[in-house]
mmCIF file of C-alpha atoms and ligand atoms in Angstrom:
data_model
loop_
_atom_site.group_PDB
_atom_site.id
_atom_site.type_symbol
_atom_site.label_atom_id
_atom_site.label_comp_id
_atom_site.label_asym_id
_atom_site.label_seq_id
_atom_site.Cartn_x
_atom_site.Cartn_y
_atom_site.Cartn_z
ATOM 1 C CA MET A 1 -10.487 -18.824 -5.176
ATOM 2 C CA ALA A 2 -9.299 -16.028 -2.870
ATOM 3 C CA ARG A 3 -8.682 -12.338 -3.515
ATOM 4 C CA ALA A 4 -6.900 -9.423 -1.892
ATOM 5 C CA ASN A 5 -6.766 -5.722 -2.742
ATOM 6 C CA GLY A 6 -3.867 -3.617 -3.817
ATOM 7 C CA LYS A 7 -3.580 -0.443 -1.765
ATOM 8 C CA ILE A 8 -2.854 3.248 -1.731
ATOM 9 C CA VAL A 9 -1.542 5.156 1.261
ATOM 10 C CA LEU A 10 -3.473 8.426 1.301
ATOM 11 C CA LEU A 11 -1.178 9.989 3.915
ATOM 12 C CA GLY A 12 1.426 8.795 6.411
ATOM 13 C CA GLU A 13 3.725 6.327 4.594
ATOM 14 C CA HIS A 14 7.189 5.962 6.129
ATOM 15 C CA ALA A 15 6.090 7.904 9.242
ATOM 16 C CA VAL A 16 3.868 4.887 10.025
ATOM 17 C CA VAL A 17 7.018 2.769 10.445
ATOM 18 C CA TYR A 18 7.858 5.045 13.452
ATOM 19 C CA GLY A 19 4.415 4.850 15.077
ATOM 20 C CA VAL A 20 2.683 7.788 13.332
ATOM 21 C CA PRO A 21 -0.844 6.854 12.137
ATOM 22 C CA ALA A 22 -1.471 6.430 8.408
ATOM 23 C CA ILE A 23 -4.605 6.505 6.289
ATOM 24 C CA ALA A 24 -4.779 3.858 3.566
ATOM 25 C CA ALA A 25 -7.352 2.181 1.351
ATOM 26 C CA GLY A 26 -7.749 -1.015 -0.631
ATOM 27 C CA ILE A 27 -8.161 -0.632 -4.411
ATOM 28 C CA GLU A 28 -9.975 -2.959 -6.802
ATOM 29 C CA ARG A 29 -6.846 -4.213 -8.590
ATOM 30 C CA GLY A 30 -5.074 -6.781 -6.481
ATOM 31 C CA VAL A 31 -4.285 -10.490 -6.457
ATOM 32 C CA GLU A 32 -6.289 -13.642 -7.143
ATOM 33 C CA ALA A 33 -4.995 -16.915 -5.651
ATOM 34 C CA ARG A 34 -6.016 -20.588 -5.752
ATOM 35 C CA ALA A 35 -4.638 -23.375 -3.598
ATOM 36 C CA GLU A 36 -5.182 -27.117 -3.385
ATOM 37 C CA LEU A 37 -3.786 -29.809 -1.133
ATOM 38 C CA SER A 38 -0.834 -31.501 -2.823
ATOM 39 C CA PRO A 39 1.978 -33.959 -1.928
ATOM 40 C CA THR A 40 4.483 -31.059 -1.904
ATOM 41 C CA SER A 41 4.098 -27.292 -1.522
ATOM 42 C CA THR A 42 4.638 -25.200 -4.660
ATOM 43 C CA LEU A 43 3.974 -21.562 -5.538
ATOM 44 C CA ARG A 44 3.480 -20.115 -9.005
ATOM 45 C CA ILE A 45 2.944 -16.385 -9.651
ATOM 46 C CA GLY A 46 2.651 -15.787 -13.399
ATOM 47 C CA GLN A 47 5.943 -17.007 -14.901
ATOM 48 C CA ARG A 48 7.728 -17.239 -11.541
ATOM 49 C CA SER A 49 7.656 -20.299 -9.343
ATOM 50 C CA ALA A 50 9.156 -21.280 -6.018
ATOM 51 C CA LEU A 51 9.383 -24.098 -3.504
ATOM 52 C CA PRO A 52 9.491 -23.425 0.241
ATOM 53 C CA ASP A 53 13.048 -24.799 0.364
ATOM 54 C CA ASP A 54 14.314 -22.489 -2.408
ATOM 55 C CA ASP A 55 17.086 -20.101 -1.603
ATOM 56 C CA SER A 56 15.075 -17.260 -3.153
ATOM 57 C CA ASP A 57 13.074 -14.469 -1.471
ATOM 58 C CA LEU A 58 9.924 -15.944 -2.993
ATOM 59 C CA GLY A 59 10.710 -19.408 -1.598
ATOM 60 C CA ARG A 60 11.631 -18.026 1.842
ATOM 61 C CA GLY A 61 8.503 -15.840 1.955
ATOM 62 C CA PHE A 62 6.309 -18.811 0.988
ATOM 63 C CA LYS A 63 7.920 -20.982 3.659
ATOM 64 C CA ALA A 64 7.445 -18.290 6.335
ATOM 65 C CA LEU A 65 3.776 -17.884 5.366
ATOM 66 C CA LEU A 66 3.071 -21.655 5.416
ATOM 67 C CA GLU A 67 4.823 -22.031 8.783
ATOM 68 C CA ALA A 68 2.848 -19.124 10.266
ATOM 69 C CA LEU A 69 -0.377 -20.851 9.184
ATOM 70 C CA GLY A 70 0.749 -24.356 10.202
ATOM 71 C CA ALA A 71 -0.646 -25.406 6.823
ATOM 72 C CA PRO A 72 -0.434 -28.866 5.180
ATOM 73 C CA PRO A 73 1.418 -29.055 1.792
ATOM 74 C CA VAL A 74 -0.384 -27.022 -0.877
ATOM 75 C CA ALA A 75 0.029 -26.076 -4.524
ATOM 76 C CA VAL A 76 -0.709 -22.351 -4.933
ATOM 77 C CA GLU A 77 -1.226 -20.318 -8.094
ATOM 78 C CA ALA A 78 -1.553 -16.542 -7.909
ATOM 79 C CA THR A 79 -2.274 -13.865 -10.496
ATOM 80 C CA LEU A 80 -0.951 -10.376 -9.890
ATOM 81 C CA GLU A 81 -3.037 -7.515 -11.300
ATOM 82 C CA LEU A 82 -0.633 -4.809 -10.061
ATOM 83 C CA PRO A 83 2.852 -3.783 -11.152
ATOM 84 C CA PRO A 84 5.300 -4.963 -8.460
ATOM 85 C CA GLY A 85 7.536 -2.361 -6.770
ATOM 86 C CA SER A 86 5.111 0.451 -7.579
ATOM 87 C CA GLY A 87 3.934 1.288 -4.065
ATOM 88 C CA LEU A 88 0.521 -0.260 -4.729
ATOM 89 C CA GLY A 89 0.949 -3.081 -2.225
ATOM 90 C CA ALA A 90 1.600 -5.981 -4.623
ATOM 91 C CA SER A 91 3.617 -7.924 -2.073
ATOM 92 C CA ALA A 92 1.086 -7.509 0.769
ATOM 93 C CA ALA A 93 -1.790 -8.372 -1.598
ATOM 94 C CA LEU A 94 0.065 -11.555 -2.591
ATOM 95 C CA GLY A 95 0.537 -12.442 1.088
ATOM 96 C CA VAL A 96 -3.125 -11.872 1.969
ATOM 97 C CA ALA A 97 -4.535 -13.664 -1.111
ATOM 98 C CA ILE A 98 -2.176 -16.647 -0.732
ATOM 99 C CA ALA A 99 -2.908 -16.924 3.017
ATOM 100 C CA ARG A 100 -6.666 -16.837 2.351
ATOM 101 C CA ALA A 101 -6.366 -19.472 -0.407
ATOM 102 C CA VAL A 102 -4.210 -21.778 1.740
ATOM 103 C CA ILE A 103 -6.561 -21.476 4.746
ATOM 104 C CA SER A 104 -9.523 -22.337 2.540
ATOM 105 C CA ALA A 105 -7.731 -25.320 0.883
ATOM 106 C CA ALA A 106 -6.854 -26.637 4.351
ATOM 107 C CA GLY A 107 -10.523 -26.334 5.390
ATOM 108 C CA GLN A 108 -9.560 -24.025 8.269
ATOM 109 C CA ASP A 109 -11.434 -20.995 9.603
ATOM 110 C CA SER A 110 -10.279 -17.788 7.991
ATOM 111 C CA ASP A 111 -9.999 -14.940 10.447
ATOM 112 C CA THR A 112 -8.351 -11.626 9.646
ATOM 113 C CA ALA A 113 -5.837 -11.831 12.516
ATOM 114 C CA ARG A 114 -4.453 -15.151 11.170
ATOM 115 C CA VAL A 115 -4.307 -13.856 7.620
ATOM 116 C CA LEU A 116 -2.479 -10.716 8.787
ATOM 117 C CA SER A 117 0.043 -12.585 10.904
ATOM 118 C CA ALA A 118 0.851 -14.951 7.993
ATOM 119 C CA THR A 119 1.182 -11.905 5.708
ATOM 120 C CA ALA A 120 3.516 -10.239 8.241
ATOM 121 C CA ALA A 121 5.746 -13.361 8.117
ATOM 122 C CA TRP A 122 5.728 -13.215 4.274
ATOM 123 C CA GLU A 123 6.373 -9.468 4.130
ATOM 124 C CA GLY A 124 9.153 -9.684 6.730
ATOM 125 C CA ILE A 125 11.265 -11.510 4.124
ATOM 126 C CA TYR A 126 10.847 -8.761 1.512
ATOM 127 C CA HIS A 127 10.624 -5.587 3.575
ATOM 128 C CA GLY A 128 12.663 -6.151 6.700
ATOM 129 C CA ASN A 129 10.605 -3.769 8.852
ATOM 130 C CA PRO A 130 7.014 -3.591 7.549
ATOM 131 C CA SER A 131 4.609 -1.501 9.632
ATOM 132 C CA GLY A 132 1.704 -3.720 8.543
ATOM 133 C CA VAL A 133 -0.238 -0.913 6.836
ATOM 134 C CA ASP A 134 -0.029 -2.552 3.390
ATOM 135 C CA ALA A 135 -1.328 -5.882 4.684
ATOM 136 C CA ALA A 136 -4.141 -4.207 6.649
ATOM 137 C CA ALA A 137 -5.298 -2.318 3.538
ATOM 138 C CA ALA A 138 -4.967 -5.443 1.372
ATOM 139 C CA ALA A 139 -7.276 -7.298 3.756
ATOM 140 C CA SER A 140 -9.940 -4.607 4.113
ATOM 141 C CA ASP A 141 -12.475 -2.856 1.933
ATOM 142 C CA GLY A 142 -12.622 0.914 2.027
ATOM 143 C CA CYS A 143 -10.513 3.379 3.905
ATOM 144 C CA ILE A 144 -8.650 2.567 7.117
ATOM 145 C CA TRP A 145 -6.842 4.364 9.928
ATOM 146 C CA PHE A 146 -3.750 2.326 10.810
ATOM 147 C CA GLU A 147 -1.336 2.570 13.702
ATOM 148 C CA ARG A 148 1.591 0.200 14.158
ATOM 149 C CA GLY A 149 0.929 -2.021 17.152
ATOM 150 C CA ALA A 150 -2.695 -0.817 17.535
ATOM 151 C CA GLY A 151 -3.863 -2.150 14.142
ATOM 152 C CA MET A 152 -6.586 -0.813 11.877
ATOM 153 C CA GLN A 153 -9.901 0.899 12.243
ATOM 154 C CA PRO A 154 -12.342 1.464 9.356
ATOM 155 C CA LEU A 155 -12.960 5.138 8.573
ATOM 156 C CA ALA A 156 -16.415 6.469 7.733
ATOM 157 C CA LEU A 157 -15.983 8.742 4.721
ATOM 158 C CA ALA A 158 -18.525 11.468 4.040
ATOM 159 C CA ARG A 159 -17.866 11.135 0.281
ATOM 160 C CA ASP A 160 -16.326 8.628 -2.116
ATOM 161 C CA LEU A 161 -12.646 9.214 -2.864
ATOM 162 C CA ILE A 162 -12.024 9.517 -6.577
ATOM 163 C CA LEU A 163 -8.401 8.857 -7.357
ATOM 164 C CA ALA A 164 -6.188 8.841 -10.412
ATOM 165 C CA ILE A 165 -3.225 6.504 -10.003
ATOM 166 C CA GLY A 166 -0.199 7.018 -12.256
ATOM 167 C CA LEU A 167 2.993 5.000 -12.540
ATOM 168 C CA ALA A 168 5.498 7.822 -12.292
ATOM 169 C CA GLY A 169 8.739 5.995 -12.150
ATOM 170 C CA PRO A 170 10.585 2.731 -12.322
ATOM 171 C CA PRO A 171 9.902 0.124 -9.623
ATOM 172 C CA ALA A 172 11.629 0.784 -6.297
ATOM 173 C CA SER A 173 12.416 -1.484 -3.373
ATOM 174 C CA THR A 174 10.346 -0.696 -0.265
ATOM 175 C CA LYS A 175 13.069 -2.251 1.865
ATOM 176 C CA ALA A 176 15.716 0.054 0.379
ATOM 177 C CA MET A 177 13.533 3.162 0.773
ATOM 178 C CA VAL A 178 12.626 2.335 4.399
ATOM 179 C CA GLU A 179 16.313 1.746 5.133
ATOM 180 C CA SER A 180 17.265 5.065 3.523
ATOM 181 C CA VAL A 181 14.901 6.935 5.896
ATOM 182 C CA ALA A 182 16.333 4.971 8.848
ATOM 183 C CA ARG A 183 19.894 5.975 7.846
ATOM 184 C CA LEU A 184 18.864 9.619 7.422
ATOM 185 C CA ARG A 185 17.231 9.528 10.873
ATOM 186 C CA GLU A 186 20.448 8.219 12.398
ATOM 187 C CA ARG A 187 22.440 11.027 10.795
ATOM 188 C CA ARG A 188 19.930 13.855 11.309
ATOM 189 C CA PRO A 189 17.446 12.793 14.017
ATOM 190 C CA ALA A 190 16.102 16.297 14.731
ATOM 191 C CA VAL A 191 15.263 16.984 11.074
ATOM 192 C CA VAL A 192 13.630 13.607 10.453
ATOM 193 C CA ASN A 193 11.681 13.612 13.730
ATOM 194 C CA LYS A 194 10.331 17.073 12.904
ATOM 195 C CA ALA A 195 9.141 15.800 9.509
ATOM 196 C CA LEU A 196 7.504 12.781 11.179
ATOM 197 C CA GLU A 197 5.652 15.048 13.628
ATOM 198 C CA GLY A 198 4.561 17.246 10.713
ATOM 199 C CA ILE A 199 3.147 14.177 8.969
ATOM 200 C CA ARG A 200 1.320 13.189 12.184
ATOM 201 C CA ALA A 201 -0.465 16.567 12.189
ATOM 202 C CA LEU A 202 -1.380 16.204 8.489
ATOM 203 C CA VAL A 203 -2.781 12.699 9.002
ATOM 204 C CA LYS A 204 -4.944 13.811 11.959
ATOM 205 C CA ASN A 205 -6.346 16.704 9.954
ATOM 206 C CA ALA A 206 -6.898 14.488 6.919
ATOM 207 C CA ARG A 207 -9.120 12.250 9.032
ATOM 208 C CA LEU A 208 -11.312 15.263 9.868
ATOM 209 C CA CYS A 209 -11.485 16.191 6.166
ATOM 210 C CA LEU A 210 -12.482 12.638 5.191
ATOM 211 C CA GLU A 211 -15.169 12.476 7.866
ATOM 212 C CA SER A 212 -16.603 15.876 6.927
ATOM 213 C CA GLY A 213 -16.228 15.531 3.140
ATOM 214 C CA ASP A 214 -13.782 18.467 2.804
ATOM 215 C CA MET A 215 -12.039 17.268 -0.359
ATOM 216 C CA PRO A 216 -10.154 20.529 -1.165
ATOM 217 C CA GLY A 217 -8.805 20.473 2.410
ATOM 218 C CA LEU A 218 -7.753 16.846 1.997
ATOM 219 C CA GLY A 219 -6.032 17.655 -1.308
ATOM 220 C CA SER A 220 -3.967 20.434 0.327
ATOM 221 C CA LEU A 221 -2.894 18.095 3.115
ATOM 222 C CA MET A 222 -1.776 15.549 0.498
ATOM 223 C CA ASN A 223 0.328 18.254 -1.191
ATOM 224 C CA TYR A 224 1.976 19.130 2.139
ATOM 225 C CA ASN A 225 2.616 15.429 2.801
ATOM 226 C CA GLN A 226 4.329 15.218 -0.594
ATOM 227 C CA MET A 227 6.591 18.163 0.369
ATOM 228 C CA LEU A 228 7.616 16.454 3.609
ATOM 229 C CA LEU A 229 8.262 13.130 1.819
ATOM 230 C CA SER A 230 10.341 14.949 -0.727
ATOM 231 C CA GLY A 231 12.368 16.491 2.148
ATOM 232 C CA LEU A 232 13.129 12.911 3.220
ATOM 233 C CA PHE A 233 14.587 12.257 -0.284
ATOM 234 C CA LEU A 234 11.764 9.892 -1.230
ATOM 235 C CA SER A 235 10.591 11.784 -4.300
ATOM 236 C CA THR A 236 12.014 11.763 -7.820
ATOM 237 C CA GLU A 237 11.781 14.036 -10.844
ATOM 238 C CA GLY A 238 9.251 11.640 -12.353
ATOM 239 C CA ILE A 239 7.071 11.775 -9.229
ATOM 240 C CA GLU A 240 7.269 15.591 -9.039
ATOM 241 C CA SER A 241 6.303 16.035 -12.692
ATOM 242 C CA CYS A 242 3.471 13.494 -12.439
ATOM 243 C CA CYS A 243 2.114 15.435 -9.401
ATOM 244 C CA ALA A 244 2.494 18.778 -11.179
ATOM 245 C CA LEU A 245 0.659 17.535 -14.298
ATOM 246 C CA ALA A 246 -2.207 16.276 -12.131
ATOM 247 C CA ARG A 247 -2.510 19.523 -10.139
ATOM 248 C CA ASP A 248 -2.414 21.615 -13.336
ATOM 249 C CA ALA A 249 -5.179 19.418 -14.757
ATOM 250 C CA GLY A 250 -7.402 20.168 -11.751
ATOM 251 C CA ALA A 251 -6.487 17.547 -9.149
ATOM 252 C CA LEU A 252 -7.189 18.730 -5.594
ATOM 253 C CA GLY A 253 -3.918 17.231 -4.395
ATOM 254 C CA ALA A 254 -1.241 14.767 -5.495
ATOM 255 C CA LYS A 255 1.558 12.825 -3.874
ATOM 256 C CA LEU A 256 3.612 9.671 -4.098
ATOM 257 C CA THR A 257 2.028 6.641 -2.484
ATOM 258 C CA GLY A 258 3.888 3.847 -0.721
ATOM 259 C CA ALA A 259 7.642 3.750 -0.536
ATOM 260 C CA GLY A 260 8.551 6.378 -3.167
ATOM 261 C CA GLY A 261 11.874 6.452 -5.019
ATOM 262 C CA GLY A 262 9.805 5.735 -8.146
ATOM 263 C CA GLY A 263 6.517 3.863 -8.341
ATOM 264 C CA ALA A 264 3.059 5.370 -8.151
ATOM 265 C CA VAL A 265 1.493 8.784 -7.627
ATOM 266 C CA ILE A 266 -2.081 9.314 -6.451
ATOM 267 C CA ALA A 267 -4.110 12.367 -7.376
ATOM 268 C CA LEU A 268 -7.317 13.284 -5.563
ATOM 269 C CA CYS A 269 -9.837 14.199 -8.265
ATOM 270 C CA ASP A 270 -12.699 16.642 -8.152
ATOM 271 C CA GLY A 271 -15.578 14.343 -9.165
ATOM 272 C CA ASP A 272 -13.977 12.628 -12.191
ATOM 273 C CA PHE A 273 -10.602 10.992 -12.756
ATOM 274 C CA GLU A 274 -10.764 11.102 -16.594
ATOM 275 C CA PRO A 275 -9.271 14.626 -17.083
ATOM 276 C CA ILE A 276 -6.213 13.696 -15.003
ATOM 277 C CA LEU A 277 -5.828 10.309 -16.717
ATOM 278 C CA ALA A 278 -6.042 12.007 -20.136
ATOM 279 C CA VAL A 279 -3.172 14.391 -19.305
ATOM 280 C CA TRP A 280 -1.037 11.599 -17.878
ATOM 281 C CA ARG A 281 -1.671 9.336 -20.895
ATOM 282 C CA GLU A 282 -0.658 12.164 -23.193
ATOM 283 C CA ALA A 283 2.614 12.406 -21.231
ATOM 284 C CA GLY A 284 3.120 8.636 -21.660
ATOM 285 C CA ILE A 285 2.330 7.802 -18.018
ATOM 286 C CA GLU A 286 0.580 4.463 -17.471
ATOM 287 C CA CYS A 287 -2.417 5.124 -15.244
ATOM 288 C CA PHE A 288 -5.882 4.080 -14.099
ATOM 289 C CA GLY A 289 -8.738 5.449 -12.001
ATOM 290 C CA SER A 290 -10.038 4.088 -8.725
ATOM 291 C CA ARG A 291 -12.984 4.905 -6.465
ATOM 292 C CA VAL A 292 -12.844 4.256 -2.718
ATOM 293 C CA ARG A 293 -16.426 4.079 -1.593
ATOM 294 C CA ALA A 294 -17.704 5.904 1.441
ATOM 295 C CA GLN A 295 -18.788 3.232 3.839
ATOM 296 C CA ARG A 296 -20.772 3.045 7.017
ATOM 297 C CA VAL A 297 -18.829 2.028 10.050
ATOM 298 C CA PRO A 298 -20.739 -0.039 12.601
ATOM 299 C CA ALA A 299 -21.303 2.025 15.782
HETATM 300 C C1 MEV B 1 4.773 1.137 1.997
HETATM 301 O O1 MEV B 1 3.528 1.022 1.325
HETATM 302 C C2 MEV B 1 4.567 1.912 3.259
HETATM 303 C C3 MEV B 1 5.842 2.164 4.048
HETATM 304 O O2 MEV B 1 5.489 3.055 5.103
HETATM 305 C C4 MEV B 1 6.452 0.888 4.589
HETATM 306 C C5 MEV B 1 5.622 0.260 5.697
HETATM 307 O O3 MEV B 1 4.821 0.943 6.344
HETATM 308 O O4 MEV B 1 5.805 -0.949 5.933
HETATM 309 C C6 MEV B 1 6.896 2.868 3.207
#
């Protein structure tokens, strides 16, 4: 059996598509996958199933992943523990877990680079232009610094990150949201490029906060990142009110995570996620807590 994490993007989503670094982390909820050699390849995810020759996104993604791995025919079954289209990396987690399961069923050596390139082939079908940050977070434990082209680097956190994660809106398509930023950038390059450079500065400062344990500083940077994302038309009323509820209940910072346009909000909590979760539950927002552990990074 193989597993992969879901993910949150702490800062830098969308800008990462244009080469700005992002900070992301794997979360405990993710995907479990099993694979066994079989006369023909099949994929089942909950109630959905696909064959690599299907004319469906699922079938095409599966085919691209199997071709990238050069795998023999396999029957794969995956269980998704995350709501799809919520910005929590369900699609990347599926790609990583399925790639790991297939590699293990084929008796091949699993190395992260192979898993990530198979996941990139899978994600390419759904997202069009994925930066790779979701897949990198799905494949790693803890917090990472990610730059398109340069890949990921684990970050040494001075303190655990305690996060409340709330489902603020309906599912949204990452592909559609990434394309909407691309269209806006074509129409108003100066405005969008200025926002991207602003996000770059926030991400760099957030790294310093994480490494020194300055959680109030990190929370403020998340709030600024939310303002810039909202200026790119990625926020919604649901996201704004979910952030406001969290801040009023004592969160150090709150923002959308992932593609926006709906989906999830993350709130950085001061020691305990329960007070934020309680307020969200009262407002009818589905939510859960997550802890990203401070980890040592090998010198
Ligand atoms: C989605 O989690 C993150 C985006 O920046 C898309 C990507 O980087 O591929 C919106």
